[in-house]
Short mmCIF file of C-alpha atoms and ligand atoms in Angstrom, two decimals:
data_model
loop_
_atom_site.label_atom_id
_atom_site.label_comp_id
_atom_site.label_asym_id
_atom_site.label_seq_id
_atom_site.Cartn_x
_atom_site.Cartn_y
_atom_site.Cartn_z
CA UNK A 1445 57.15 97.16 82.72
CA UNK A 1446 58.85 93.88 82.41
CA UNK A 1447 56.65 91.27 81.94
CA UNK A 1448 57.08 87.33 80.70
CA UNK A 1449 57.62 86.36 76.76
CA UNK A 1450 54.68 84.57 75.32
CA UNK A 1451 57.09 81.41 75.67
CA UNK A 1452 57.41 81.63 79.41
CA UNK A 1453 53.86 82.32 79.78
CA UNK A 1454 52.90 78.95 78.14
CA UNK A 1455 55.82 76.88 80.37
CA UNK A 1456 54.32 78.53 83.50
CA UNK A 1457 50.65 77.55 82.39
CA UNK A 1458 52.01 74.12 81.45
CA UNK A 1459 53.82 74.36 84.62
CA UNK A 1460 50.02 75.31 86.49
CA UNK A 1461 52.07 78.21 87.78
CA UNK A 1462 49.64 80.89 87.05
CA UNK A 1463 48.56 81.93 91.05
CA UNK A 1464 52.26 82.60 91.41
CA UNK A 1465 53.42 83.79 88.31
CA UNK A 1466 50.51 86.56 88.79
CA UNK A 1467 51.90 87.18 92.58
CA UNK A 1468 55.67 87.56 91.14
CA UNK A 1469 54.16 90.10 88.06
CA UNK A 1470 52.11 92.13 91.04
CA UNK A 1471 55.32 92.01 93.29
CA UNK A 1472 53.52 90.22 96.33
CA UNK A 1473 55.44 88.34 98.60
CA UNK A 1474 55.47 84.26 97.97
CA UNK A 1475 54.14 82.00 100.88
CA UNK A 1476 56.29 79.02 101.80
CA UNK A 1477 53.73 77.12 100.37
CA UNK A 1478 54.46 79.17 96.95
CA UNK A 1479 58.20 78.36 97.58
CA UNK A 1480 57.98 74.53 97.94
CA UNK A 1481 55.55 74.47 94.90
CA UNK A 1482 58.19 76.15 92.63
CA UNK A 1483 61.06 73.83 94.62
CA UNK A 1484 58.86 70.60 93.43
CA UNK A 1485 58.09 72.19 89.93
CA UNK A 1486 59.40 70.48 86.82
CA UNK A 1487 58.75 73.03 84.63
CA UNK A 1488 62.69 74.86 85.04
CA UNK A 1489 61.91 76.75 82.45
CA UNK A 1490 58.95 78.41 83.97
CA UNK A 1491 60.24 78.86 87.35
CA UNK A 1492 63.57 80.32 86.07
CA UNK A 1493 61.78 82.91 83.83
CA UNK A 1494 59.88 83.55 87.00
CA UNK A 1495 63.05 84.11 88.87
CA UNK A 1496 64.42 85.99 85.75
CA UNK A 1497 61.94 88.41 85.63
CA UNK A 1498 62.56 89.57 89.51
CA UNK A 1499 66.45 89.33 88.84
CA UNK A 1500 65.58 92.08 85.87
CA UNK A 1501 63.35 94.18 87.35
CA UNK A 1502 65.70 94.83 90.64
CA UNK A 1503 69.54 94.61 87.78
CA UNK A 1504 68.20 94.98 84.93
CA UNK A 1505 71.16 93.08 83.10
CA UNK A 1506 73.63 94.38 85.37
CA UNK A 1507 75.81 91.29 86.66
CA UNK A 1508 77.89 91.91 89.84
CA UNK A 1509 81.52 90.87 90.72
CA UNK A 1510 84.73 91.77 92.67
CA UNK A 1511 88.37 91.29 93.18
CA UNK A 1512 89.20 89.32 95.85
CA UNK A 1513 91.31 86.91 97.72
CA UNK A 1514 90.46 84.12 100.49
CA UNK A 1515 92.97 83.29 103.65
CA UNK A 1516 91.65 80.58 105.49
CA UNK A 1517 94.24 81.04 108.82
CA UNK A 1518 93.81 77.79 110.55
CA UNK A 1519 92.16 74.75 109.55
CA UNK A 1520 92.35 73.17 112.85
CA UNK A 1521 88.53 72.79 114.04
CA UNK A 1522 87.00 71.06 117.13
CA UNK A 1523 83.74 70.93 114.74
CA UNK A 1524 82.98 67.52 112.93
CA UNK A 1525 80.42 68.83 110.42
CA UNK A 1526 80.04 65.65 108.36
CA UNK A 1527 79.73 67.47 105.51
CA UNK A 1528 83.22 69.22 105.92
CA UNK A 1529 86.24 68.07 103.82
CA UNK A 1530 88.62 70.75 105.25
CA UNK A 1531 89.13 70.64 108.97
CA UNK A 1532 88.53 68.36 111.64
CA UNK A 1533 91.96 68.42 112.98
CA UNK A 1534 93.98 68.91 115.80
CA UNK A 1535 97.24 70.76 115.95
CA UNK A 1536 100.20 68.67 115.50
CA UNK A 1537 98.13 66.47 112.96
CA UNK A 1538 100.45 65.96 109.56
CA UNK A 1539 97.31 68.56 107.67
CA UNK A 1540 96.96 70.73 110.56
CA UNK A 1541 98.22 74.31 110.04
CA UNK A 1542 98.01 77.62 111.37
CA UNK A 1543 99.36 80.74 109.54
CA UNK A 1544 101.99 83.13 111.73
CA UNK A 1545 100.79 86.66 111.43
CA UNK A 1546 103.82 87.02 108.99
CA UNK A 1547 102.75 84.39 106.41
CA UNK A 1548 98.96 85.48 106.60
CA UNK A 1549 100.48 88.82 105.53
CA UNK A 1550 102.91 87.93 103.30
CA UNK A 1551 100.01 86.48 101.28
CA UNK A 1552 98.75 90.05 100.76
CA UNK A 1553 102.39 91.52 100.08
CA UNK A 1554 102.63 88.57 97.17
CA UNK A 1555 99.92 90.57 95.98
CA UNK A 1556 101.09 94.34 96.18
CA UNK A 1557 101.09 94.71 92.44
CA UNK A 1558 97.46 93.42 92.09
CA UNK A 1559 94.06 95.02 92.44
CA UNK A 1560 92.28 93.61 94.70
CA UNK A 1561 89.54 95.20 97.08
CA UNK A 1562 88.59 92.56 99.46
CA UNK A 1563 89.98 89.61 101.78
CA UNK A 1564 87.51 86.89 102.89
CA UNK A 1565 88.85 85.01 105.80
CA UNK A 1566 87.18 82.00 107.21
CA UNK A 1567 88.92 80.04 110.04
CA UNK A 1568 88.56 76.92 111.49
CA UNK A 1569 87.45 76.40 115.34
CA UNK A 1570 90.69 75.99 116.91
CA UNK A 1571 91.33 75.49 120.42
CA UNK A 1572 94.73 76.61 120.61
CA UNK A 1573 94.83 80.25 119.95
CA UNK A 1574 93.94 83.11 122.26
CA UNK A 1575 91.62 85.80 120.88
CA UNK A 1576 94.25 88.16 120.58
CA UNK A 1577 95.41 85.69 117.23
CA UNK A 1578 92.34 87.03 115.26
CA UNK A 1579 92.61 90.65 116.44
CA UNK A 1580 96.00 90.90 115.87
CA UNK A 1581 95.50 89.16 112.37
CA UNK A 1582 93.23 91.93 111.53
CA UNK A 1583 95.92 94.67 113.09
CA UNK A 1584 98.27 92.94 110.89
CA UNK A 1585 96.33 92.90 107.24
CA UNK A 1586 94.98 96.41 107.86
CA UNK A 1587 98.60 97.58 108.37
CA UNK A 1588 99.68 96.32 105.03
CA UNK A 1589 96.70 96.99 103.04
CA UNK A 1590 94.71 99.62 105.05
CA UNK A 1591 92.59 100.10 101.20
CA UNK A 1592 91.56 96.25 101.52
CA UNK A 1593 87.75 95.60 102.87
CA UNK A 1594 87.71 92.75 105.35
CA UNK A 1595 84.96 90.40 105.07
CA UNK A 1596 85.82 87.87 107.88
CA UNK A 1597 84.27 84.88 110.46
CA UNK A 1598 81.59 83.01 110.11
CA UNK A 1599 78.62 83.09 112.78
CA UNK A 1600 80.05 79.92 114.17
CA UNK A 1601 83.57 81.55 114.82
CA UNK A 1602 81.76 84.63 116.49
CA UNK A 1603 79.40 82.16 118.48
CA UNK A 1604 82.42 80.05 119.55
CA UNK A 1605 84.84 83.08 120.14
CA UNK A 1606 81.98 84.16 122.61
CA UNK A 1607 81.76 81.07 124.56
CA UNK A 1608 85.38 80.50 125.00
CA UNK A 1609 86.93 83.54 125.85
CA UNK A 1610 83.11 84.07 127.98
CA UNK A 1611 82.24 87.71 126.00
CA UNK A 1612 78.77 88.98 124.15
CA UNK A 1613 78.16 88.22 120.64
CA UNK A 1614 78.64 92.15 120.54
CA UNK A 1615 82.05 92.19 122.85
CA UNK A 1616 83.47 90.03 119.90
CA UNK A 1617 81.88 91.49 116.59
CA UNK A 1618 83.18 95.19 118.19
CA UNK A 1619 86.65 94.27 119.19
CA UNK A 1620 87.29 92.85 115.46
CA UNK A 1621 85.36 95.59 113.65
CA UNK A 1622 88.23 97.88 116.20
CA UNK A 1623 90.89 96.04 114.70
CA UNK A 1624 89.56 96.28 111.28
CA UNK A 1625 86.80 94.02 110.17
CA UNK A 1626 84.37 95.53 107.48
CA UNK A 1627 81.77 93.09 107.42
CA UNK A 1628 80.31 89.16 107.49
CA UNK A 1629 80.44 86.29 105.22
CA UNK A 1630 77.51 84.12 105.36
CA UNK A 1631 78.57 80.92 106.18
CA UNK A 1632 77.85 78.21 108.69
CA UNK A 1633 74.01 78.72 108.03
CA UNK A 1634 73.75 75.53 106.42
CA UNK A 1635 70.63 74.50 107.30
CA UNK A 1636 68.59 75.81 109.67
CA UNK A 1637 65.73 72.54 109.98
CA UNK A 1638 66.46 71.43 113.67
CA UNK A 1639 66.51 67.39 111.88
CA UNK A 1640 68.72 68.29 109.14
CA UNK A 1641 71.14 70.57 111.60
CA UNK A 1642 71.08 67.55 114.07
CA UNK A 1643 72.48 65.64 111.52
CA UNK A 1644 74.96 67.74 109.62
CA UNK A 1645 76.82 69.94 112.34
CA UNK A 1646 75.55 69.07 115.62
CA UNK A 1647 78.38 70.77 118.15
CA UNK A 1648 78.28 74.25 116.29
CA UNK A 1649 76.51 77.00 116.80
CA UNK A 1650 72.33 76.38 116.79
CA UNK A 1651 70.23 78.04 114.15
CA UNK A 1652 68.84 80.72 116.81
CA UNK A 1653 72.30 81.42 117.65
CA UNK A 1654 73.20 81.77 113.97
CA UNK A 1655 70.48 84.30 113.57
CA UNK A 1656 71.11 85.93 116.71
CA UNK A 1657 75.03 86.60 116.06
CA UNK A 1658 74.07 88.31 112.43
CA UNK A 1659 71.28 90.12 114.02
CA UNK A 1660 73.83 91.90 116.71
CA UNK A 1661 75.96 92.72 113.47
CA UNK A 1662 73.49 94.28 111.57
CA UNK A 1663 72.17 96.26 115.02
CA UNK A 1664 75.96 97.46 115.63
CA UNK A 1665 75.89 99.14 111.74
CA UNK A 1666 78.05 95.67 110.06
CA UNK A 1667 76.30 94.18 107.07
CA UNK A 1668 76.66 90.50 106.06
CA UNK A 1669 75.80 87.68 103.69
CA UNK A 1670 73.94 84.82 104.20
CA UNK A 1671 74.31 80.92 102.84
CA UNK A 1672 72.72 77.91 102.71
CA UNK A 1673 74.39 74.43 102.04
CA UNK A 1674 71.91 72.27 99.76
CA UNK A 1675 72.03 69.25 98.09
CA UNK A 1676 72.63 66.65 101.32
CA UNK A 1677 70.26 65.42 103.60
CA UNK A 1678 67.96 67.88 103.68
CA UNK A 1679 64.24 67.63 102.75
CA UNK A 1680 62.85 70.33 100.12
CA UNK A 1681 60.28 71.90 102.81
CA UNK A 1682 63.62 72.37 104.70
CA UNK A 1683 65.15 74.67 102.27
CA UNK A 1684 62.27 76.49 102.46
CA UNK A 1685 61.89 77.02 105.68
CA UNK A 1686 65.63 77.89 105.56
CA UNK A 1687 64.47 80.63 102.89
CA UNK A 1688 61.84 81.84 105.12
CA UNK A 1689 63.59 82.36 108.39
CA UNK A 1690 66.57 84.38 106.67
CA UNK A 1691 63.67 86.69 105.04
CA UNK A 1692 62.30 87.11 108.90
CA UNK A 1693 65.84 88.46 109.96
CA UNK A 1694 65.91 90.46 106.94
CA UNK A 1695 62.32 92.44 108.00
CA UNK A 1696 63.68 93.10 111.03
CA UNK A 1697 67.12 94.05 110.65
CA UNK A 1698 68.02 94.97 106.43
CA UNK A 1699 71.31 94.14 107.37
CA UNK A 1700 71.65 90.96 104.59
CA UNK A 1701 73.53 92.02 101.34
CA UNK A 1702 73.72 88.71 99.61
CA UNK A 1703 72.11 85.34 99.27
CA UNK A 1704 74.44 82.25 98.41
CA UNK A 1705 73.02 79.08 98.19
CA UNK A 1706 76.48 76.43 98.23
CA UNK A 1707 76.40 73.37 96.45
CA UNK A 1708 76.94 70.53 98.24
CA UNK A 1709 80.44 68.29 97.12
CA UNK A 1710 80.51 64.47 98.16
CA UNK A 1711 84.68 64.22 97.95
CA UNK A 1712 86.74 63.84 101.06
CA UNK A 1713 84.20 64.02 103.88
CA UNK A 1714 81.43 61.71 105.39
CA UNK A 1715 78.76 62.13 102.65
CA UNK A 1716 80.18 60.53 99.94
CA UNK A 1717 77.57 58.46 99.44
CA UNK A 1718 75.42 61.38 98.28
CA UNK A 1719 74.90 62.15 95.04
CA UNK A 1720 75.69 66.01 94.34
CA UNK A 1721 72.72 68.12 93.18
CA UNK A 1722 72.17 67.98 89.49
CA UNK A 1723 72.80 71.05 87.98
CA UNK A 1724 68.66 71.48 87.09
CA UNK A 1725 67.99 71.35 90.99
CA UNK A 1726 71.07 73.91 91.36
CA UNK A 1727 69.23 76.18 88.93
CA UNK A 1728 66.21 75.63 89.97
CA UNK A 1729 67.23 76.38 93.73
CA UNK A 1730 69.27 79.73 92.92
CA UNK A 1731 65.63 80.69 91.12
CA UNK A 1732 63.23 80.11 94.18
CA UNK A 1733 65.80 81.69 96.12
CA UNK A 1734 65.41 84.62 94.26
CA UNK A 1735 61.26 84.51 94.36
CA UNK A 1736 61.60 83.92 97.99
CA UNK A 1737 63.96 86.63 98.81
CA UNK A 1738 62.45 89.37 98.05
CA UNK A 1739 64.16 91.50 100.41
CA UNK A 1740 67.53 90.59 99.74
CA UNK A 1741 69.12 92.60 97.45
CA UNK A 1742 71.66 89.90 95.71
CA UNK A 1743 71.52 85.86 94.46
CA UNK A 1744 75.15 84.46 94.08
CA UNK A 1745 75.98 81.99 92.21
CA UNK A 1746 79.49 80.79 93.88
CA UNK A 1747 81.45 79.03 90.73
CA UNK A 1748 84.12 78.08 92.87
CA UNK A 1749 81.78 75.44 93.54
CA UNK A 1750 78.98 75.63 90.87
CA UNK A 1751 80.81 75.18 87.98
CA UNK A 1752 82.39 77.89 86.07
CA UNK A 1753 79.66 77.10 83.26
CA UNK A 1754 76.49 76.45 85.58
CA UNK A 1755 77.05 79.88 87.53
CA UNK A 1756 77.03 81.58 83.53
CA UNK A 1757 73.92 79.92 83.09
CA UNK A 1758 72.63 80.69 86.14
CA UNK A 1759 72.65 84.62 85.40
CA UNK A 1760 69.30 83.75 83.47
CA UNK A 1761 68.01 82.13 86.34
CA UNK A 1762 67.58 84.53 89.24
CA UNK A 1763 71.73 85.00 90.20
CA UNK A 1764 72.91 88.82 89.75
CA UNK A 1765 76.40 88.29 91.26
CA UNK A 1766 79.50 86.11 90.85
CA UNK A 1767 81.00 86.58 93.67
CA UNK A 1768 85.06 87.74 92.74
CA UNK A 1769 88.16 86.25 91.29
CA UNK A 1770 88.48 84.47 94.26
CA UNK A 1771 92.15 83.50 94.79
CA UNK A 1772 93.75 80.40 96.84
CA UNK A 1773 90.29 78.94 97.58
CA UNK A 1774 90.82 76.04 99.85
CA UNK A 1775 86.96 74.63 101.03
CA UNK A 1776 85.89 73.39 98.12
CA UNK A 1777 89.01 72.62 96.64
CA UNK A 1778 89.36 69.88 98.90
CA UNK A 1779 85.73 68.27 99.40
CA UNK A 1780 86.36 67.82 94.92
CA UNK A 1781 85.51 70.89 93.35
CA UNK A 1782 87.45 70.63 90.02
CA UNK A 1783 86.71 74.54 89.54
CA UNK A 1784 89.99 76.69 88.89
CA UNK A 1785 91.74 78.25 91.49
CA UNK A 1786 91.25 81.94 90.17
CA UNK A 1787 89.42 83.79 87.23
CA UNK A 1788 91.32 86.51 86.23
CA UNK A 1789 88.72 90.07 85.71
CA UNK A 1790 88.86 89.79 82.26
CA UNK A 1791 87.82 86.12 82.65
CA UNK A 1792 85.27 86.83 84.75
CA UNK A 1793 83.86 89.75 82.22
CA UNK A 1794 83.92 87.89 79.60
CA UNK A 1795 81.80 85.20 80.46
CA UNK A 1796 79.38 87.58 82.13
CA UNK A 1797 79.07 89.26 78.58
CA UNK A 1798 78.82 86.17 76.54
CA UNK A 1799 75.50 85.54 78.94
CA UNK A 1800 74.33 88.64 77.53
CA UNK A 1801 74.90 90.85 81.09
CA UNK A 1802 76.52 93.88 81.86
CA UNK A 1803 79.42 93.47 83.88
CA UNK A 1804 79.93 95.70 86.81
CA UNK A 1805 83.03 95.29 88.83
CA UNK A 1806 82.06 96.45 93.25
CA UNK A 1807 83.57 96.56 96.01
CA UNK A 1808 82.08 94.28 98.86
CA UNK A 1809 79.32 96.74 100.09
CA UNK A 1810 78.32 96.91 96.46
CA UNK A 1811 79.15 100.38 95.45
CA UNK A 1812 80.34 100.44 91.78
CA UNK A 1813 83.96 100.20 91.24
CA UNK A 1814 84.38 100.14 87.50
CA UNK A 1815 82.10 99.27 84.97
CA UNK A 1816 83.50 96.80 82.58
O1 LIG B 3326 79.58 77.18 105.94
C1 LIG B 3326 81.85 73.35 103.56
C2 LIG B 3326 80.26 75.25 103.07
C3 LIG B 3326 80.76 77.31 103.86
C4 LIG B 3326 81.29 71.95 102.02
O2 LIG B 3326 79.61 85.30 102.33
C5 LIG B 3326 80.55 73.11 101.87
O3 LIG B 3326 80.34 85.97 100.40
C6 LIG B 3326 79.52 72.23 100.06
O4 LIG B 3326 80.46 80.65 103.73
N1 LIG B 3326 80.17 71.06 100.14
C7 LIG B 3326 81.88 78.35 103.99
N2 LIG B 3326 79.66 73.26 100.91
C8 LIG B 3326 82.01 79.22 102.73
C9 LIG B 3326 81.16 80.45 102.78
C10 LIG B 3326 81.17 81.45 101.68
C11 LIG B 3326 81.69 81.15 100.45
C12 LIG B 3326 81.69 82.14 99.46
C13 LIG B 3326 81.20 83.41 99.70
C14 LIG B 3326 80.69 83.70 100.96
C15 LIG B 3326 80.18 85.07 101.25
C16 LIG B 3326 80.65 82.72 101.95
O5 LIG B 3326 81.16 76.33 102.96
C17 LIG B 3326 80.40 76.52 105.06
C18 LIG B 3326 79.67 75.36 104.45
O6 LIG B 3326 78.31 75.66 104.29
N3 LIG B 3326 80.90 73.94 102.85
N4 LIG B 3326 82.11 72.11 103.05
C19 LIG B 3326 81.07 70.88 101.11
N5 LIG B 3326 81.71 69.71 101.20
#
């Protein structure tokens, strides 16, 4: 059984943890009042060994990661999420762009001599383009890489495709999985607190909308991830509740794979103002997030905008996965994030070994691809 060091044990009495370090040994599920106690704890120690201990008894040491690439097609976006550093443009504006069909693919033919397993594509909302653009997108990368999983649109693209083009939140997750979608990222969750949301993305998609678009995925067989964007306005009961409601949708439906609470970055958009987390509340979040979802198989720690460094730490503090190699990232690259524009694999093993992990190299649905 794994149990806590005699170390740990004395930060989580120091800590007056004890009631929920003896819920987290027994495996009982953590109340949001549990949550925002751990949230406001600052004992980091204790509530990461906390967090540690669940991360070890579901992975043992075993540290996930994959090869993969990002295409973000358009960044023209009728959204103004104040928050956002990458779209809010029109077409025709000197930073707009839109990818033909051709260059979208030509950025997986650049890569025809590399391993890579997945795509992640994330759009902006733009006006412009009839459905058939993201259907025939798909067509198009499937064609050239039928062996490539694609993890594609946000809920907001899937609530916004349904509104404009007037289909079901079903009539547009089935006509992309039929031109060759594998499965959802998690983004556009940000936060689900009606005051926060108000305030952060106001003309996208509503938190019940958000849940309902991933809960018609997971119904029609897709799996998906799910995010949160912390470190900006919101409140710390509001991260909470954020935790809670995903762990709701994942009773119901089992259809989350993986947790990824984003960092918020300050540069280029409306927030400037606002500090960025420190790196103890990043830790400390990724750890309640792994206390509080306890029916979500993976944490990830996302060191495109974490910090190459702070997501190695973080393996000791709840996180199991790294996400991938992650090549020609463009979100965070331009709201600051000073993170490299790839790891290579061997990068990426390497500093999951000098954590003291196991490195295990899957594809998106998590089934082992090589072990490092
Ligand atoms: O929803 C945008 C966030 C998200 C900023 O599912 C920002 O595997 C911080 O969803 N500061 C999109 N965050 C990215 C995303 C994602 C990334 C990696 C893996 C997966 C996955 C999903 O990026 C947006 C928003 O929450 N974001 N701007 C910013 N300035």
């Amino acid at each position: 059984m794994i149990t806590l060091s005699p170390a740990s044990e004395r930060a989580v009495d120091r800590a007056g943890l004890q009631a929920i370090a003896a819920k987290v040994l027994a495996s009982e599920r953590l109340s949001f009042d549990d949550g925002l106690t751990l949230l406001e704890s600052s004992e980091l120690a204790a509530v990461g060994a906390l967090a540690n201990l669940a991360r070890e008894r579901r992975h043992g040491d075993l540290t996930w990661f994959n090869r993969n690439l990002h295409i973000n097609a358009t960044n023209v976006c009728e959204a103004s999420c104040i928050f956002c550093s990458f779209a809010r443009l029109k077409t025709g504006d000197p930073a707009a762009y839109t990818m033909s069909l051709e260059e979208a693919v030509g950025r997986l033919r650049a890569l025809r001599h590399q391993f890579v397993t997945e795509v992640h594509i994330v759009n902006g909302l733009n006006p412009d383009l009839p459905f058939s653009y993201y259907t025939d997108l798909l067509q198009a990368l499937k064609a050239e890489r039928p062996d490539l999983h694609i993890k594609g649109f946000t809920a907001v693209e899937i609530h916004y495709y349904a509104e404009k083009y007037s289909m079901t939140y079903a009539d547009v997750l089935t006509a992309l999985r039929d031109a060759g979608l594998g499965s959802m990222p998690g983004g556009g969750a940000e936060i689900f607190a009606a005051r926060a949301r108000k305030k952060l993305c106001n003309d996208k998609v509503d938190t019940e909308g958000w849940l309902q678009v991933h809960r018609t995925a997971h119904q029609l067989g897709m799996r998906s991830n799910c995010t949160m964007l912390y470190g900006s306005i919101e409140r710390p009961a509001e991260r909470i509740d954020h935790m809670v409601r995903l762990r709701e949708l994942q009773d119901e439906t089992g259809g989350f794979q993986t947790f990824i609470p984003l960092k918020f970055h300050n540069e280029g958009n409306r927030l400037a103002k606002i500090q960025e987390p420190t790196d103890a509340d990043s830790l400390k979040t990724l750890a309640v997030s792994r206390l509080m979802l306890d029916n979500i198989g993976h944490i990830k720690a996302y060191w495109p905008m974490l910090g190459v460094q702070l997501a190695q730490l973080s393996l000791g503090f709840g996180v199991d996965d790294l996400d991938g190699t992650v090549r020609e990232e463009r979100i965070y690259h331009m709201a600051g994030a000073k993170t490299p524009q790839e790891l290579t694999r061997a990068e990426l093993v390497a500093l999951i070994r000098r954590a003291g992990r196991i490195p295990v190299e899957r594809d998106t649905l998590y089934r082992v691809v090589a072990e490092a």
